[in-house]
Coordinates of C-alpha atoms and ligand atoms in Angstrom, one line a residue:
M1 CA 88.9 68.9 95.2
I2 CA 86.8 71.8 94.2
P3 CA 83.7 71.0 92.3
T4 CA 83.7 73.2 89.2
D5 CA 80.5 72.2 87.4
V6 CA 77.5 72.8 89.7
S7 CA 75.1 72.6 86.8
E8 CA 75.6 68.8 86.8
T9 CA 72.2 67.8 88.2
A10 CA 73.1 64.4 89.4
D11 CA 76.2 65.6 91.3
A12 CA 74.2 68.5 92.8
T13 CA 71.5 66.2 93.9
T14 CA 73.9 63.8 95.5
D15 CA 75.7 66.7 97.3
E16 CA 72.5 68.0 98.6
A17 CA 71.3 64.7 99.9
A18 CA 74.7 64.1 101.6
Y19 CA 74.5 67.6 103.1
D20 CA 71.1 66.9 104.5
R21 CA 72.1 63.6 105.9
R22 CA 75.1 65.2 107.5
R23 CA 73.0 67.9 109.1
L24 CA 70.6 65.3 110.5
R25 CA 73.5 63.3 111.9
Q26 CA 74.9 66.4 113.6
W27 CA 71.6 67.3 115.1
L28 CA 71.0 63.8 116.3
A29 CA 74.5 63.8 117.9
G30 CA 73.7 67.1 119.5
R31 CA 76.6 68.8 117.9
A32 CA 74.6 71.7 116.5
R33 CA 73.4 72.7 120.0
A34 CA 75.8 75.6 120.3
D35 CA 73.8 77.3 117.6
G36 CA 70.6 76.9 119.4
V37 CA 69.1 74.0 117.5
E38 CA 66.6 72.1 119.6
R39 CA 65.8 68.5 119.4
R40 CA 62.2 69.2 118.5
D41 CA 63.5 70.7 115.3
L42 CA 64.8 67.2 114.3
L43 CA 61.3 66.1 113.6
R44 CA 60.9 68.9 111.1
M45 CA 64.2 68.1 109.5
L46 CA 63.3 64.4 109.1
A47 CA 60.1 65.3 107.5
A48 CA 61.9 67.7 105.1
T49 CA 64.5 65.2 104.0
G50 CA 62.3 63.4 101.7
L51 CA 61.8 66.5 99.6
V52 CA 65.5 67.2 99.0
A53 CA 65.8 65.2 95.7
G54 CA 63.1 67.4 94.2
L55 CA 64.8 70.7 94.7
P56 CA 65.8 72.6 91.6
T57 CA 69.5 72.2 91.1
A58 CA 70.4 73.8 87.7
F59 CA 72.5 76.9 87.7
A60 CA 73.5 76.8 84.0
A61 CA 73.2 80.1 82.2
P62 CA 75.2 82.2 79.7
A63 CA 78.5 83.5 81.0
R64 CA 79.2 87.2 81.5
A65 CA 82.4 89.2 80.8
A66 CA 84.9 89.3 83.7
V67 CA 84.9 92.3 86.0
P68 CA 88.0 94.5 85.7
A69 CA 90.2 94.6 88.8
A70 CA 88.6 96.5 91.7
A71 CA 86.7 98.6 89.2
G72 CA 83.6 97.8 91.1
I73 CA 84.5 99.4 94.5
V74 CA 83.1 102.9 95.1
K75 CA 85.1 104.3 97.9
P76 CA 88.8 105.5 97.5
L77 CA 91.4 102.8 98.1
P78 CA 94.6 104.6 99.1
E79 CA 97.6 102.4 99.0
E80 CA 98.6 103.0 102.7
W81 CA 95.2 101.5 103.8
F82 CA 94.4 98.9 101.1
T83 CA 95.8 96.2 98.9
V84 CA 93.5 95.6 95.9
R85 CA 93.0 91.9 95.2
G86 CA 90.8 91.4 92.1
T87 CA 87.3 92.7 93.0
N88 CA 88.3 93.0 96.6
A89 CA 90.3 95.3 98.8
E90 CA 92.2 94.1 101.8
A91 CA 92.8 96.4 104.7
N92 CA 96.3 97.0 105.8
F93 CA 96.3 95.6 109.4
A94 CA 99.3 97.8 110.4
S95 CA 97.3 100.9 109.7
F96 CA 94.7 99.8 112.4
A97 CA 97.3 101.1 114.9
D98 CA 95.9 104.5 114.6
T99 CA 92.2 103.5 114.7
G100 CA 90.1 103.0 117.8
H101 CA 88.1 99.9 118.6
H102 CA 86.0 100.3 115.5
T103 CA 87.3 100.3 111.9
P104 CA 86.3 103.5 110.1
V105 CA 84.4 102.9 106.9
S106 CA 87.3 104.5 105.0
R107 CA 89.6 101.6 106.2
F108 CA 87.1 98.7 106.2
F109 CA 88.0 95.8 103.8
V110 CA 85.7 95.1 100.9
R111 CA 84.9 91.6 99.6
N112 CA 82.8 91.7 96.5
H113 CA 82.0 88.8 94.3
T114 CA 81.2 91.2 91.4
T115 CA 80.8 95.0 91.8
T116 CA 79.1 97.3 94.3
P117 CA 75.6 98.2 93.1
Q118 CA 74.4 101.7 93.7
L119 CA 70.8 101.3 94.9
D120 CA 68.2 103.9 95.6
A121 CA 67.2 103.8 99.3
D122 CA 63.9 105.5 98.6
T123 CA 62.7 102.9 96.2
W124 CA 64.4 99.9 97.7
N125 CA 62.3 97.2 99.2
M126 CA 62.8 93.7 100.4
R127 CA 60.4 90.9 99.8
V128 CA 60.2 88.1 102.5
W129 CA 58.5 85.1 101.0
G130 CA 58.3 81.3 101.0
D131 CA 56.5 78.3 102.4
G132 CA 58.0 78.9 105.8
L133 CA 55.5 81.7 106.2
A134 CA 51.8 81.7 106.8
G135 CA 50.2 83.7 104.1
G136 CA 51.8 85.3 101.0
G137 CA 54.8 87.0 102.7
R138 CA 55.5 90.7 103.0
S139 CA 57.6 93.5 101.5
F140 CA 59.5 96.0 103.7
T141 CA 60.8 99.4 102.7
L142 CA 63.6 101.2 104.5
D143 CA 61.1 103.2 106.4
D144 CA 59.4 100.0 107.5
L145 CA 62.7 98.7 108.9
T146 CA 63.7 101.9 110.6
S147 CA 60.3 102.1 112.3
L148 CA 60.9 98.7 114.0
P149 CA 62.8 98.7 117.3
A150 CA 66.5 99.3 116.6
T151 CA 69.4 97.3 117.9
T152 CA 72.9 98.6 118.0
R153 CA 75.8 96.3 118.4
S154 CA 79.5 96.0 117.8
A155 CA 80.7 93.0 115.7
F156 CA 83.4 92.1 113.3
V157 CA 82.8 91.0 109.7
E158 CA 85.6 88.7 108.6
C159 CA 86.0 86.7 105.4
A160 CA 86.3 82.9 105.9
G161 CA 89.4 83.1 103.8
N162 CA 91.2 85.7 106.0
G163 CA 94.8 84.5 106.5
R164 CA 94.5 82.2 103.5
S165 CA 98.0 83.1 102.2
F166 CA 99.6 81.6 105.3
F167 CA 98.6 78.1 104.2
T168 CA 101.2 78.7 101.4
S169 CA 103.8 80.9 103.1
Q170 CA 103.9 79.0 106.4
Q171 CA 102.7 75.6 105.5
G172 CA 103.8 75.2 101.9
R173 CA 100.4 74.2 100.5
S174 CA 98.7 76.0 97.6
V175 CA 95.0 76.7 98.0
S176 CA 92.4 78.4 95.8
G177 CA 90.9 81.8 96.5
T178 CA 92.0 85.4 97.3
A179 CA 95.4 85.4 98.9
W180 CA 94.5 87.5 101.9
T181 CA 97.0 88.2 104.7
L182 CA 95.2 89.2 107.9
G183 CA 93.3 92.3 106.7
A184 CA 90.0 90.7 105.5
I185 CA 88.4 91.8 108.8
G186 CA 87.0 95.0 110.4
S187 CA 84.8 95.7 113.4
A188 CA 82.0 98.3 113.3
R189 CA 79.0 99.4 115.3
W190 CA 76.0 98.2 113.4
R191 CA 72.5 99.5 113.8
G192 CA 69.4 97.9 112.4
A193 CA 66.2 95.9 112.8
R194 CA 66.3 92.4 114.2
L195 CA 65.8 89.8 111.5
A196 CA 63.6 87.9 114.1
D197 CA 61.2 90.8 114.2
V198 CA 61.0 91.0 110.4
L199 CA 60.4 87.3 110.1
R200 CA 57.7 87.3 112.7
L201 CA 55.9 90.2 111.0
A202 CA 56.2 88.3 107.7
G203 CA 54.3 85.4 109.3
L204 CA 57.0 83.0 110.3
R205 CA 55.7 79.4 110.9
R206 CA 57.1 77.0 113.3
A207 CA 57.8 74.7 110.4
A208 CA 60.4 77.1 108.9
V209 CA 64.0 75.7 108.9
D210 CA 66.1 77.9 106.6
V211 CA 66.1 81.5 105.5
L212 CA 67.9 82.5 102.3
P213 CA 68.8 86.2 101.9
R214 CA 69.9 87.2 98.4
G215 CA 71.9 90.2 97.3
L216 CA 71.0 92.7 94.6
D217 CA 74.5 92.7 93.1
G218 CA 75.0 91.0 89.8
D219 CA 75.1 87.3 89.0
Y220 CA 78.4 85.6 90.1
V221 CA 80.1 83.9 87.2
T222 CA 83.0 81.5 88.0
A223 CA 86.3 81.6 86.2
D224 CA 85.2 78.7 84.0
G225 CA 82.1 80.6 82.9
T226 CA 79.4 79.0 85.1
N227 CA 76.7 81.5 86.2
L228 CA 75.9 80.8 89.9
G229 CA 73.2 83.5 90.0
R230 CA 73.0 86.1 92.7
V231 CA 75.0 85.8 95.9
R232 CA 72.9 84.0 98.5
R233 CA 73.6 81.6 101.4
P234 CA 71.1 79.8 103.6
L235 CA 71.0 80.5 107.3
P236 CA 69.3 78.2 109.8
V237 CA 66.2 79.8 111.2
T238 CA 67.6 79.2 114.7
K239 CA 70.5 81.6 114.0
A240 CA 68.2 84.0 112.1
L241 CA 66.0 84.3 115.2
D242 CA 68.9 84.6 117.6
D243 CA 71.1 87.7 117.0
V244 CA 71.0 88.6 113.3
L245 CA 70.5 92.2 112.2
L246 CA 69.2 93.8 109.1
A247 CA 71.7 96.7 109.4
Y248 CA 71.1 100.1 107.8
E249 CA 73.8 102.0 109.8
M250 CA 77.5 101.5 110.2
N251 CA 79.5 103.5 112.8
G252 CA 76.6 105.9 113.1
E253 CA 76.2 106.7 109.4
P254 CA 73.9 105.3 106.8
L255 CA 75.4 102.1 105.4
P256 CA 77.8 103.0 102.6
P257 CA 77.4 101.5 99.1
D258 CA 80.4 99.1 99.3
H259 CA 79.2 97.6 102.6
G260 CA 75.7 96.8 101.5
A261 CA 73.6 100.0 101.3
P262 CA 70.8 100.4 102.0
V263 CA 70.5 97.2 104.0
R264 CA 72.7 94.2 104.8
L265 CA 72.6 91.3 107.1
I266 CA 75.0 91.2 110.1
V267 CA 75.4 87.6 111.3
P268 CA 77.5 87.9 114.4
S269 CA 80.4 85.5 114.9
W270 CA 79.8 83.8 111.6
I271 CA 81.9 83.8 108.4
G272 CA 81.6 87.0 106.3
I273 CA 79.6 85.3 103.5
A274 CA 76.6 84.9 105.9
S275 CA 76.4 88.7 106.2
I276 CA 74.7 89.2 102.8
K277 CA 75.0 92.8 101.5
W278 CA 72.4 94.7 99.4
V279 CA 69.6 92.4 100.5
G280 CA 66.9 92.2 97.9
D281 CA 64.7 89.4 99.2
I282 CA 64.7 86.7 101.8
Q283 CA 63.2 83.2 101.2
V284 CA 61.9 81.5 104.2
S285 CA 61.6 77.7 103.8
A286 CA 60.1 74.7 105.5
E287 CA 62.7 72.6 103.8
P288 CA 66.5 72.9 104.0
L289 CA 67.8 75.2 101.3
F290 CA 71.0 75.0 99.3
S291 CA 73.1 77.4 97.2
P292 CA 76.7 77.0 95.9
W293 CA 77.7 79.1 98.9
N294 CA 76.8 76.3 101.3
T295 CA 77.6 73.3 99.1
D296 CA 80.7 74.0 96.9
F297 CA 82.1 77.0 98.8
Y298 CA 82.4 77.6 102.5
R299 CA 82.9 74.0 103.5
L300 CA 86.2 72.3 104.1
F301 CA 87.4 70.0 101.4
G302 CA 90.6 67.9 101.3
D303 CA 92.1 64.7 102.6
A304 CA 90.9 65.3 106.2
Y305 CA 87.3 65.7 105.1
P306 CA 84.5 63.6 103.5
P307 CA 84.0 63.9 99.7
E308 CA 81.0 66.2 100.1
G309 CA 83.1 68.4 102.4
S310 CA 82.6 69.3 106.0
A311 CA 79.4 70.7 107.2
P312 CA 78.7 74.2 105.9
L313 CA 81.0 76.6 107.8
S314 CA 79.3 78.8 110.4
R315 CA 81.4 80.3 113.2
Q316 CA 84.6 82.2 112.6
T317 CA 87.8 80.8 114.1
L318 CA 90.4 82.3 116.5
K319 CA 93.1 84.7 115.2
S320 CA 95.5 87.4 116.2
A321 CA 97.4 90.1 114.3
F322 CA 100.1 92.7 115.0
E323 CA 99.5 96.3 114.0
L324 CA 102.9 96.4 112.5
P325 CA 104.2 96.4 108.9
W326 CA 105.5 93.2 107.6
N327 CA 109.4 93.2 107.9
A328 CA 109.2 96.2 110.2
R329 CA 112.6 97.5 111.4
L330 CA 112.8 98.2 115.2
A331 CA 115.7 99.9 117.0
A332 CA 117.6 97.9 119.5
R333 CA 117.9 99.0 123.2
T334 CA 114.8 101.2 122.7
G335 CA 111.4 100.7 124.4
H336 CA 108.7 99.7 121.9
R337 CA 105.0 99.1 122.5
L338 CA 103.8 96.2 120.3
T339 CA 100.1 96.4 119.6
G340 CA 97.6 94.1 118.0
R341 CA 94.1 92.6 118.0
S342 CA 92.7 89.1 118.6
W343 CA 89.2 87.7 117.9
S344 CA 87.2 84.6 118.1
G345 CA 83.8 83.4 116.7
S346 CA 83.3 81.2 119.8
G347 CA 83.1 82.6 123.3
T348 CA 85.3 85.7 123.8
V349 CA 89.1 86.2 123.8
A350 CA 90.4 85.2 127.3
R351 CA 94.1 85.8 126.9
V352 CA 96.8 86.7 124.4
D353 CA 100.4 85.5 124.7
V354 CA 103.2 87.1 122.6
S355 CA 106.6 85.8 121.7
T356 CA 109.3 88.2 120.6
D357 CA 111.9 85.5 120.1
A358 CA 110.3 83.4 117.3
G359 CA 108.3 81.2 119.8
R360 CA 111.0 80.3 122.4
S361 CA 109.4 82.3 125.2
W362 CA 106.0 83.9 125.8
R363 CA 104.7 86.8 127.8
R364 CA 101.1 87.7 128.4
A365 CA 99.8 90.8 126.6
R366 CA 97.7 93.4 128.3
L367 CA 94.1 93.5 127.0
H368 CA 92.6 96.9 126.3
D369 CA 88.9 96.1 125.6
A370 CA 86.4 94.2 127.6
A371 CA 85.9 90.9 125.8
R372 CA 82.7 90.8 123.9
R373 CA 81.3 88.1 121.7
A374 CA 81.7 88.5 118.0
D375 CA 84.2 91.3 118.4
W376 CA 87.9 91.7 118.7
V377 CA 90.1 92.9 121.6
R378 CA 93.0 95.2 121.3
W379 CA 96.2 94.3 123.3
S380 CA 99.7 95.6 123.8
L381 CA 103.1 94.4 125.1
P382 CA 106.2 96.5 125.9
W383 CA 109.4 95.2 124.2
R384 CA 112.9 96.4 124.5
P385 CA 114.9 94.3 122.0
T386 CA 118.6 93.7 122.7
V387 CA 119.7 91.2 120.1
T388 CA 120.0 92.7 116.6
G389 CA 119.0 90.9 113.4
P390 CA 115.9 89.3 111.9
T391 CA 113.4 87.6 114.2
A392 CA 109.7 86.7 114.3
L393 CA 106.9 88.1 116.5
L394 CA 104.1 85.7 117.4
A395 CA 100.8 86.3 119.0
R396 CA 98.7 83.4 120.3
A397 CA 95.1 83.9 121.6
T398 CA 93.0 81.6 123.8
D399 CA 89.3 82.0 123.9
T400 CA 86.8 81.2 126.7
T401 CA 85.9 77.9 125.1
G402 CA 89.5 76.9 125.9
H403 CA 90.7 76.9 122.3
T404 CA 94.2 78.2 121.8
Q405 CA 95.6 79.1 118.4
P406 CA 97.6 76.1 117.1
T407 CA 101.0 76.0 115.3
T408 CA 99.5 74.7 112.1
T409 CA 96.0 74.6 110.6
A410 CA 94.8 71.4 108.8
Y411 CA 94.9 71.9 105.1
N412 CA 91.7 72.5 103.1
T413 CA 91.6 73.1 99.4
Q414 CA 90.0 76.5 99.5
G415 CA 92.1 77.8 102.4
Y416 CA 89.3 78.6 104.9
L417 CA 89.5 79.3 108.6
F418 CA 93.3 79.6 109.0
D419 CA 93.8 79.8 112.8
A420 CA 97.4 79.0 113.3
V421 CA 99.8 81.4 115.0
V422 CA 101.3 83.7 112.3
R423 CA 105.0 84.4 112.3
H424 CA 105.4 88.1 111.7
P425 CA 108.9 88.9 110.5
V426 CA 110.8 91.9 111.9
T427 CA 114.4 93.1 112.0
V428 CA 116.0 94.6 115.1
T429 CA 118.6 97.2 114.0
Ligands
MTE1 N1 75.4 90.5 98.1 C1 76.6 90.1 98.5 N2 76.8 90.0 99.8 C2 78.1 89.7 100.3 C3 79.2 89.5 99.4 C4 78.9 89.7 98.0 O1 79.8 89.6 97.2 N3 77.6 90.0 97.6 N4 80.4 89.1 99.9 C5 80.3 88.4 101.2 C6 81.6 88.1 101.7 S1 82.4 86.7 101.1 C7 82.1 88.8 102.8 S2 83.6 88.4 103.5 C8 81.4 90.0 103.3 C9 82.4 91.2 103.3 O2 81.7 92.4 103.8 P1 82.3 93.8 103.5 O3 82.6 93.9 102.0 O4 81.4 94.8 104.0 O5 83.6 93.9 104.2 O6 80.2 90.3 102.6 C10 79.5 89.1 102.2 N5 78.3 89.6 101.6
MO2 MO1 84.2 86.2 102.5

């Protein structure tokens, strides 16, 4: 069930309390350790819990007109590279065959809740504020950020709903949300300041638990007219201090408008919503923070999950895709080179196995990139088909945590984190 009315104060309070209890349970059980949470943080969390009921919960505000389809994206969206889905543009994964490790900006998918704002980098500034700081906080201009030590790293950004359409086409379940195939991902070289440095300069206190970056794009209004305010999602301070960037460059160029100019967060290995674009301010809090993006969205709801949903989603899952058109036709008795990419939000990709006979037999693909965390690896496999007719190609990755892509993914109402092996139809002629 998807909660639709987040302005209902009683429900919101209950959800928040449940969320908080769940976080505490996880920490007590040591299950959040992978994200760097230490036991001494528990004491802070316990102290903070009592304050949850007093948090503001109302999001009710007048509705706005709906945004016309894809009107809000600035860059060109040629049909061979993109499929427009509402306010979003999915990359055509087959077209990645002629790109290198990194996805050019011109091919990078766009996921916008509303429209791309065109901000002036010269006047932009970002306020860091809240009771998790000592003192009154601090504002940063773009110059301030570029004068800090710069970090460059390669990382994918992938929507939590990437692969969502396969819940329906492979598993026969309908789910809500954009019906992405596998093109809601791209990998780029990001350059920026460390969020950790910015938080320390702003006066981070040991009592801080959550940071809440907020975008400068317009308020997000749901289909039923509820205004949820500006796009924002809390991030635990432990992750914020670990490897998060405030990126101002993408593939060696200033960040382009559609991808968050002048400054966006890059939260490596985590679901795309964590990487807030067009950052306008960051709240730093000594209490857990909540927004619809970590209570109603980006959790798993459904029969397999508690009523308040799973814990807020963090890491991406494991996936693979062929760089080949859907229903591609391949000549028999000819040597082909199948190529594709695999990626994981946990550990790195250790191996990829490919089946060219709909899953009956498997061969190990050759990997073409050194495995790196939060990034994808390219792979290839030679294939000389002999049997003509329709068949399915399957790619199945295993990561260094020992996780292998399963045959099916447990259903969740909003279709997040599809990790099952995708059956890619082709015809041998
Ligand atoms: N401010 C803001 N940040 C945002 C979004 C948004 O709509 N507004 N979309 C999020 C989602 S859901 C995803 S998947 C990624 C997509 O990043 P991209 O458009 O650069 O590919 O941005 C995230 N950051
Ligand atoms: Mo997303």
